[in-house]
CSV table of C-alpha atoms in Angstrom, one decimal:
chain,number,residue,atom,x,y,z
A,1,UNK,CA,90.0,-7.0,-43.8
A,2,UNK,CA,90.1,-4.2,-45.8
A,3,UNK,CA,88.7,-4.3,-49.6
A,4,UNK,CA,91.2,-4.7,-52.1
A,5,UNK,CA,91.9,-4.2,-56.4
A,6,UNK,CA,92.9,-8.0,-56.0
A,7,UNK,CA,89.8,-9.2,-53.6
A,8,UNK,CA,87.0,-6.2,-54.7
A,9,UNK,CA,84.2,-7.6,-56.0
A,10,UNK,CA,82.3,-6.0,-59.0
A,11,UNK,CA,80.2,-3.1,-58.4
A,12,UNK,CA,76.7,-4.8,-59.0
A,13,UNK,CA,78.2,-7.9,-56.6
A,14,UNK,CA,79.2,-5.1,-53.7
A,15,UNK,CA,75.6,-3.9,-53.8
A,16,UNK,CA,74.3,-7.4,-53.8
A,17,UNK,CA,76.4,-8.5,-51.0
A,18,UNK,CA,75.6,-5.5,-48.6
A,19,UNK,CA,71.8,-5.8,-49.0
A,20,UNK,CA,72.1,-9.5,-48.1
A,21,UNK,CA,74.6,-8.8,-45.5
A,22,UNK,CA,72.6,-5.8,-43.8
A,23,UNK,CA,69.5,-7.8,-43.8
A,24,UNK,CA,70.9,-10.7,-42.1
A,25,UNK,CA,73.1,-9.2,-40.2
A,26,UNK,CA,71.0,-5.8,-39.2
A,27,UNK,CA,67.5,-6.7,-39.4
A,28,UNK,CA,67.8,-10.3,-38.4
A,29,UNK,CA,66.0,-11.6,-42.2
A,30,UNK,CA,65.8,-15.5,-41.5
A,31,UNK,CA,68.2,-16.7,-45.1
A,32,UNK,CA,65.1,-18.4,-46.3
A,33,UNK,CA,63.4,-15.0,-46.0
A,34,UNK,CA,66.1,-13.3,-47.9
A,35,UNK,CA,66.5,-15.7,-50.7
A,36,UNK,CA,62.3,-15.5,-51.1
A,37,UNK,CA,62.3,-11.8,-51.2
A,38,UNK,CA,65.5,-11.5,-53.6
A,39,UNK,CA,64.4,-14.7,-55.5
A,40,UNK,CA,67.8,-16.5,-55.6
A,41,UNK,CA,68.1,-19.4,-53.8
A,42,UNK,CA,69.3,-20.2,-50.1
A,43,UNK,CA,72.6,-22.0,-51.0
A,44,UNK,CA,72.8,-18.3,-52.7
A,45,UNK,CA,72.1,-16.9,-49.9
A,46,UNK,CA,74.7,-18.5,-47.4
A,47,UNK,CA,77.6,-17.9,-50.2
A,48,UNK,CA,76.6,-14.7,-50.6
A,49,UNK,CA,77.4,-14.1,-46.5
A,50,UNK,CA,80.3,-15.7,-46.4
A,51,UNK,CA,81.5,-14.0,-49.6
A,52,UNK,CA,81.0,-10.5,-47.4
A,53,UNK,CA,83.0,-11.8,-44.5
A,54,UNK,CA,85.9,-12.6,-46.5
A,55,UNK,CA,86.1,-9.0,-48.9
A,56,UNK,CA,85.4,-7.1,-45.3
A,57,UNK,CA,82.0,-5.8,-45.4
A,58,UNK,CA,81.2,-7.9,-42.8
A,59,UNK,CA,83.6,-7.9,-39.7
A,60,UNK,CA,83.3,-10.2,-36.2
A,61,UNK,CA,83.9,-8.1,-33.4
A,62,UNK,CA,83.5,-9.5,-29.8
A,63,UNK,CA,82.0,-7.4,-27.0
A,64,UNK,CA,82.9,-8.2,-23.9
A,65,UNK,CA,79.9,-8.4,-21.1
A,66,UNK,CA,80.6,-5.9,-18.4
A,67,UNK,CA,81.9,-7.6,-15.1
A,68,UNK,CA,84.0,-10.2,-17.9
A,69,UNK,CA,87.9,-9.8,-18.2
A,70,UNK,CA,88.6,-11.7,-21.0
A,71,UNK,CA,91.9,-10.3,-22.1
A,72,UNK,CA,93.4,-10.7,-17.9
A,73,UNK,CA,91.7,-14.2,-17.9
A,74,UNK,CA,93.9,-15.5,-21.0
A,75,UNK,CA,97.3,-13.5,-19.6
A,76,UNK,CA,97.1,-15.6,-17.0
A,77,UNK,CA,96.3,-18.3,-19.0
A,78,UNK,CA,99.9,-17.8,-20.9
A,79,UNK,CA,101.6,-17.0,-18.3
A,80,UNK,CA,101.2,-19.8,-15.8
A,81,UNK,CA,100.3,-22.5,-18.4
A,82,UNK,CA,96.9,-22.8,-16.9
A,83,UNK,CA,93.9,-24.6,-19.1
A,84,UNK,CA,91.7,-21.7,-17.8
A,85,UNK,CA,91.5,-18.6,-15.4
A,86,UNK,CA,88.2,-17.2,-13.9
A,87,UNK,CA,88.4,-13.6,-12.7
A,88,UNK,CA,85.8,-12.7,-10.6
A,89,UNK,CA,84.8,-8.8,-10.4
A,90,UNK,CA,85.1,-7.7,-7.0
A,91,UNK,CA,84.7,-4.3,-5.3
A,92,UNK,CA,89.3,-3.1,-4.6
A,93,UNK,CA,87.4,-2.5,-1.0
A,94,UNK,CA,85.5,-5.6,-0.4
A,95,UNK,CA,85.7,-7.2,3.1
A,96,UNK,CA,86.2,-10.8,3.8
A,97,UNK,CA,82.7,-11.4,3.6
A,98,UNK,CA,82.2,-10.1,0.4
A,99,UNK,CA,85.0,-11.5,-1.3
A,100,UNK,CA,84.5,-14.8,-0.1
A,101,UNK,CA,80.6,-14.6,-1.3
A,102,UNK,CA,82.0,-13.4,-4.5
A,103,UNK,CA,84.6,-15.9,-5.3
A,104,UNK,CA,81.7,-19.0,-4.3
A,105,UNK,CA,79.4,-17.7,-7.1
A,106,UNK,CA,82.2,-16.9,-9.7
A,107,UNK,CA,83.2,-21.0,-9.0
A,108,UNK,CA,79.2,-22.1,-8.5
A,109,UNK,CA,78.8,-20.5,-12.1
A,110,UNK,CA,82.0,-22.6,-13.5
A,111,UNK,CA,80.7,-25.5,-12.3
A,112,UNK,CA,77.3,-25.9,-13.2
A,113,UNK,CA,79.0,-24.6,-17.1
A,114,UNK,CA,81.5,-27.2,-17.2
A,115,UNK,CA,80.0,-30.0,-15.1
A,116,UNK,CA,79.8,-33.2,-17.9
A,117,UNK,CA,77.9,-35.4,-15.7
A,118,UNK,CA,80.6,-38.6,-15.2
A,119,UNK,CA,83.0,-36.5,-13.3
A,120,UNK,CA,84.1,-38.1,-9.9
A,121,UNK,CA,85.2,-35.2,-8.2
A,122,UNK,CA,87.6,-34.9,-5.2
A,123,UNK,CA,87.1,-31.7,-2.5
A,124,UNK,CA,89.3,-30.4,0.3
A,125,UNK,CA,87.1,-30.3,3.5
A,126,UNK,CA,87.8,-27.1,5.2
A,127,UNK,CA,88.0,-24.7,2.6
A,128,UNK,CA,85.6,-21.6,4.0
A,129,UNK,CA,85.4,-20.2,-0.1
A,130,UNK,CA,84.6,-24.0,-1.2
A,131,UNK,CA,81.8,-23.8,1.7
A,132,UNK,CA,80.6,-20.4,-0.1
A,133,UNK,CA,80.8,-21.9,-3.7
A,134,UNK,CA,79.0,-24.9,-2.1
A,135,UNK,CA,75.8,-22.7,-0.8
A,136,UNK,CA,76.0,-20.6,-4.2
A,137,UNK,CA,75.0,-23.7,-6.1
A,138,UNK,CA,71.5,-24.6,-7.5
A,139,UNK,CA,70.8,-28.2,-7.6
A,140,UNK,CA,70.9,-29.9,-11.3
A,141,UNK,CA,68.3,-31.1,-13.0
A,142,UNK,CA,70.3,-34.0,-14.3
A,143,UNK,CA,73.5,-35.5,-12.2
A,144,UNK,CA,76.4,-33.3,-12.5
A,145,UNK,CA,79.3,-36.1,-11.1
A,146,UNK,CA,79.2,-39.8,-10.2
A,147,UNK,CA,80.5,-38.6,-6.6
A,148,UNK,CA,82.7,-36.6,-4.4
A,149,UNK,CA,85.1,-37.4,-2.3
A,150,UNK,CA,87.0,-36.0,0.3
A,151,UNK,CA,90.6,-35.6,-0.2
A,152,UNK,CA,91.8,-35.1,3.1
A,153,UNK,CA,90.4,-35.7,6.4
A,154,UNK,CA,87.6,-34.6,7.2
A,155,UNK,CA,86.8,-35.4,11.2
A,156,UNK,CA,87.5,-32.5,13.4
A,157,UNK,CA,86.1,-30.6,17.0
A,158,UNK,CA,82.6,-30.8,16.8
A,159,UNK,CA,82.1,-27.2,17.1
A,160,UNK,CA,83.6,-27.0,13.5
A,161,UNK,CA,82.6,-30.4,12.1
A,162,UNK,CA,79.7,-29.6,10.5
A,163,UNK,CA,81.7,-27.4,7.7
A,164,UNK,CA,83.2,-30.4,6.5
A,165,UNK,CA,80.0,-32.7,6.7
A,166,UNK,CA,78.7,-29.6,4.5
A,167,UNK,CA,80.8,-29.4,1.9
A,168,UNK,CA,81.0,-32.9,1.0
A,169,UNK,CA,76.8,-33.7,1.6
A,170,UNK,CA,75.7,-30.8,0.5
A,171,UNK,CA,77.8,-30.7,-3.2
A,172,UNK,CA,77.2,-34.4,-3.2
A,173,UNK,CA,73.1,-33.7,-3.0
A,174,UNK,CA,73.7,-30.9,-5.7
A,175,UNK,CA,75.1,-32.7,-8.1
A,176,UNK,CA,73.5,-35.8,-7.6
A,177,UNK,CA,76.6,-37.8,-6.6
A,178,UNK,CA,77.3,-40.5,-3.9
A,179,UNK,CA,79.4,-38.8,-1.4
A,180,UNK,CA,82.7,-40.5,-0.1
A,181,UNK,CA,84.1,-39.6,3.7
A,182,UNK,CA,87.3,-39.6,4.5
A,183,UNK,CA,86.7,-41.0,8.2
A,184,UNK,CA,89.7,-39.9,9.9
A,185,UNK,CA,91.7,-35.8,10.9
A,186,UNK,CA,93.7,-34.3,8.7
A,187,UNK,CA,96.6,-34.5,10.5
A,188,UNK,CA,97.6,-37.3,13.8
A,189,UNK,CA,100.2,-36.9,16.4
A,190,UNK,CA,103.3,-39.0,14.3
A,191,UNK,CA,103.3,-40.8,11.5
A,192,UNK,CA,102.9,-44.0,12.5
A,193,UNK,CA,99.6,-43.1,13.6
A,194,UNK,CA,99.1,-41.9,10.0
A,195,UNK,CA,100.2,-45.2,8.8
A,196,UNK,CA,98.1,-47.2,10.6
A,197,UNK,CA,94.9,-45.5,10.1
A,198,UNK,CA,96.0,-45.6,5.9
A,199,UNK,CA,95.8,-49.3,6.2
A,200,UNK,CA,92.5,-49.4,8.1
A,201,UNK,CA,90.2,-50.9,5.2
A,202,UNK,CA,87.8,-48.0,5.2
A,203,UNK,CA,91.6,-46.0,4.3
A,204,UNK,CA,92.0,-47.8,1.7
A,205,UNK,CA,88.9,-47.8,-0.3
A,206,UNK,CA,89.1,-43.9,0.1
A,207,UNK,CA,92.6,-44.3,-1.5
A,208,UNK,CA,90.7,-46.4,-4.1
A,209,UNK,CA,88.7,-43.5,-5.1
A,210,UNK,CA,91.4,-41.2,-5.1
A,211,UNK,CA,92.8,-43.0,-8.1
A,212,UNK,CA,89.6,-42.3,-10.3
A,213,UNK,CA,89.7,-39.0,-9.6
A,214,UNK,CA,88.8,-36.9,-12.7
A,215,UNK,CA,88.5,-33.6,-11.5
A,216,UNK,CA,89.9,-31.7,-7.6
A,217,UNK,CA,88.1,-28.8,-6.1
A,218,UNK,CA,90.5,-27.3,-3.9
A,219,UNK,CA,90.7,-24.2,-1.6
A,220,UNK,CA,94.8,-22.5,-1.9
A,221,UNK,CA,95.7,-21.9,1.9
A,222,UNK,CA,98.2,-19.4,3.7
A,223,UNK,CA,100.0,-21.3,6.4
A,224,UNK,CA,97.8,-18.8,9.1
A,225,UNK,CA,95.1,-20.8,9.4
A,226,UNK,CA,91.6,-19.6,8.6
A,227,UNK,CA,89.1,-19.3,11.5
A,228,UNK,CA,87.3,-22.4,10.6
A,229,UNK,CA,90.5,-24.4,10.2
A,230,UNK,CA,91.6,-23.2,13.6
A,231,UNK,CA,88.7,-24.4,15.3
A,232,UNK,CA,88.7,-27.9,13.8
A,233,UNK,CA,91.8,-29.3,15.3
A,234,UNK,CA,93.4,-29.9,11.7
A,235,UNK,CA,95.6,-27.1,11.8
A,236,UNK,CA,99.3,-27.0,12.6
A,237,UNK,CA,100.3,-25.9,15.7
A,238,UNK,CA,102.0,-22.3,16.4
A,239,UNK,CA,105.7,-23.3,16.4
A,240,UNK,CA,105.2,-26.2,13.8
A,241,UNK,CA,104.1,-22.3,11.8
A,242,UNK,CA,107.2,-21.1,12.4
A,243,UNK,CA,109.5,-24.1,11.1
A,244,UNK,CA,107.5,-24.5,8.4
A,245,UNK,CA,108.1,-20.3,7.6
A,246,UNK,CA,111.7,-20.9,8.0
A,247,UNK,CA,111.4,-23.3,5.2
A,248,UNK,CA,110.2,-21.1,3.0
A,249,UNK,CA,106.5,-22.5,3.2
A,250,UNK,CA,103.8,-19.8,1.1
A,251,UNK,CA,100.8,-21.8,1.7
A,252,UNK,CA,99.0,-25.3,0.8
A,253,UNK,CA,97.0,-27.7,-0.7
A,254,UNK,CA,94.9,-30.4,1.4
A,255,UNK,CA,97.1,-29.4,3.9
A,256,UNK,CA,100.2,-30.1,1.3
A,257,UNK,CA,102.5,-27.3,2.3
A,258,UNK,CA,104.5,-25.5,-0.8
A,259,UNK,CA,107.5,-22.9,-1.0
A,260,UNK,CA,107.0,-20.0,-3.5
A,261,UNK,CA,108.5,-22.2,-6.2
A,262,UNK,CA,105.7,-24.9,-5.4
A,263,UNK,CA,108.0,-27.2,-4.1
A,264,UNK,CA,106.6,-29.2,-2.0
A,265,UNK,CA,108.0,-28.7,1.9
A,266,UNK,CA,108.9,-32.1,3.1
A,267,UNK,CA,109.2,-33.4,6.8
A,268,UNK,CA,107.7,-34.3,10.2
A,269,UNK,CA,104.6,-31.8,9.3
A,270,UNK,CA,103.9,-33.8,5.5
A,271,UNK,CA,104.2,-37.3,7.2
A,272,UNK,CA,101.5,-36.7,9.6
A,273,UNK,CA,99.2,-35.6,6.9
A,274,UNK,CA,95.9,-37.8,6.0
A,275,UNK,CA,95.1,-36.6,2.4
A,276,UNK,CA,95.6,-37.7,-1.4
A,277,UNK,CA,98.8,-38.1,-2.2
A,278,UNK,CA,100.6,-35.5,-4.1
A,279,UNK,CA,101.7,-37.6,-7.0
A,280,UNK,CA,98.0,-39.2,-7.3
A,281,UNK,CA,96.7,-34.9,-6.6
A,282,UNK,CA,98.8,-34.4,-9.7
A,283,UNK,CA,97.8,-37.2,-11.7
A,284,UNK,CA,94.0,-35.5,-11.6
A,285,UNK,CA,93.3,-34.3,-15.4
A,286,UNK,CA,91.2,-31.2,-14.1
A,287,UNK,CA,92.7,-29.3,-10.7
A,288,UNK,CA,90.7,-26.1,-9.6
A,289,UNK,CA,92.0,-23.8,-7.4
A,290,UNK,CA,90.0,-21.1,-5.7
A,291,UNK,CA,91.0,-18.2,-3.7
A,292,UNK,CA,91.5,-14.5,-3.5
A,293,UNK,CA,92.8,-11.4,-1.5
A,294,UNK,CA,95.9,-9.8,-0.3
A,295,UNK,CA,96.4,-12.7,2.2
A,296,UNK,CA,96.1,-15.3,0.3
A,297,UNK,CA,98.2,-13.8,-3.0
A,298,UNK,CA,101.7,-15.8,-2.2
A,299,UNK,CA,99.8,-19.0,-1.8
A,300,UNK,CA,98.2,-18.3,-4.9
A,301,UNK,CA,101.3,-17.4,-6.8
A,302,UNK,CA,103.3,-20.6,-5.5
A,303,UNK,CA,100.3,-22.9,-6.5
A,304,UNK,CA,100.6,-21.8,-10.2
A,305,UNK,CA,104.5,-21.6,-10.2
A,306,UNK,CA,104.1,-25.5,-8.5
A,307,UNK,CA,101.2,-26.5,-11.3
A,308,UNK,CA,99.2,-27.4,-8.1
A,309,UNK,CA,96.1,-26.0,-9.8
A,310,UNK,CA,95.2,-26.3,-13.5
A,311,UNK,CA,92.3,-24.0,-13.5
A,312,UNK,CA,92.1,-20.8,-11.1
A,313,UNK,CA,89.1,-19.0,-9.6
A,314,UNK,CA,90.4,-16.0,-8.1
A,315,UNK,CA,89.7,-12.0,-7.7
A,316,UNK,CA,90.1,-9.1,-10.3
A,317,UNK,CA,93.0,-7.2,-7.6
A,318,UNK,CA,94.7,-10.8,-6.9
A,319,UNK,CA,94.3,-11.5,-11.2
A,320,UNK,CA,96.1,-8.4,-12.0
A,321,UNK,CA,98.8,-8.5,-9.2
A,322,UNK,CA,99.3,-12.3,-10.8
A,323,UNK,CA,99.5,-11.0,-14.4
A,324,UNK,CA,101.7,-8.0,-13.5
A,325,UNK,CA,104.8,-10.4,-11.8
């Protein structure tokens, strides 16, 4: 704020105020130091500051880290109602590989900032970028959640069983958390196969946990399934695919299929599905979504038009295409 007749201090009070001001401020004087070598006192001191900030001789101005987008991080924040966005700075000509890398450290560094220690935490089992946040991560010091849980099923082909035993043991031994298996596929043949195995007793003290849930880690899927997913024996089947298309399906969450409205696509796929609920997936205060690239931008797009996610993890290209609809 510029200096004024009506806020202007008197002359001898300007050259007070920028000698205390420049030493703080510029030479880093502690305001014990200052008040000592200007014999006035420290109160003195700290009025004096505050006295500059408010005539404009001294002025906040934030620099922003390189590799940071601020400013794209809180358009997105407006603009899809989110509690936060996390861009991630990734190379326009990154490979899979990289980009998957990159988007597991952006979320590992989230995390371990905003981990409170009594989170119970809920994680989708066979999210390849939740794997790569999941390897990114340094083990705490002091227990960053009560547990994890799995919120859809995690047994699968043994060839590909592994990635969900790792996501949920090895973030559980991270964090210091008791880890909760969902013992049971992600999807069955029909739904009274589903039903049956949600009464099993082991079903429904998983469901029991679901209701505590505080927080959801979640990878954002396309309906073509990722190479890991394939493998498992969770995915949907070629023609199921194509019906689902012909809905208007964009992509999913714990294998919770969405249009590009996030509307959730009901049916014959959605009752054969062994996962949290999407009323008790919505009742979770904190829901982070991560995911990035070309492929994966419409899934993306319908899980914030949906409020499937409340927090987003996600690339600088995919950020601004998402800012610039």
């Amino acid at each position: 704020m510029p200096l004024t007749p009506y806020t202007r201090p008197a002359d001898g009070q300007v050259r007070l105020l920028t000698k205390v001001a420049r030493m703080y401020h510029e030479r880093g004087v502690r305001q014990a130091d200052i008040a000592a070598a200007l014999n006035i006192s420290q109160a003195k001191v700290s009025r004096l500051l505050k006295r500059a900030e408010s005539v404009g001789i001294v002025r906040t101005i934030v620099t922003v880290a390189p590799g940071v987008y601020a400013e794209l991080e809180e358009q997105l924040e407006e603009k899809y109602g989110l509690a936060e966005a996390v861009v991630v700075d990734v190379d326009h000509d990154a490979d899979e590989g990289e980009l998957l890398a990159s988007l597991g450290a952006g979320a590992a560094a989230y995390l371990e900032a905003t981990l409170s220690g009594s989170d119970r935490i809920g994680v989708s089992s066979w999210s390849q970028t939740i794997l790569a946040m999941v390897d990114r991560m340094r083990p705490f010091t002091v227990r960053g959640a009560t547990e994890v849980v799995q919120l859809l099923g995690g047994v699968g082909a043994p060839e590909a069983q592994s990635h969900s035993n790792r996501i949920l043991g090895e973030l559980a031994r991270t964090l210091g958390a008791e880890p909760v298996y969902v013992q049971a596929p992600g999807v069955v043949g029909d739904p009274a196969i589903r039903d049956s195995l949600l009464q099993d007793p082991s079903m429904q003290e998983v469901a029991r946990h679901w209701n505590d849930l505080t927080m959801a880690i979640m990878g954002i899927g396309s309906i073509e399934p990722s190479d890991v997913l394939a493998t498992s024996g969770n995915a949907f089947a070629a023609e199921e695919r194509r019906d689902l298309l012909d809905q208007g399906a964009v992509g999913d969450i714990c294998h919770r299929i969405f249009r590009a409205d996030g509307s959730l696509v009901r049916g014959a796929v959605d009752d054969r599905i062994i996962a949290i609920t999407v009323d008790n997936l919505r009742r979770i205060p904190r829901r982070v979504g991560i995911a990035g690239g070309d492929r994966k931008l419409e899934a993306i797009h319908g899980a914030l038009a949906g409020d499937w996610v409340t927090t987003l993890v996600t690339d600088l290209r995919s950020a601004e295409a998402l800012a610039a609809r």
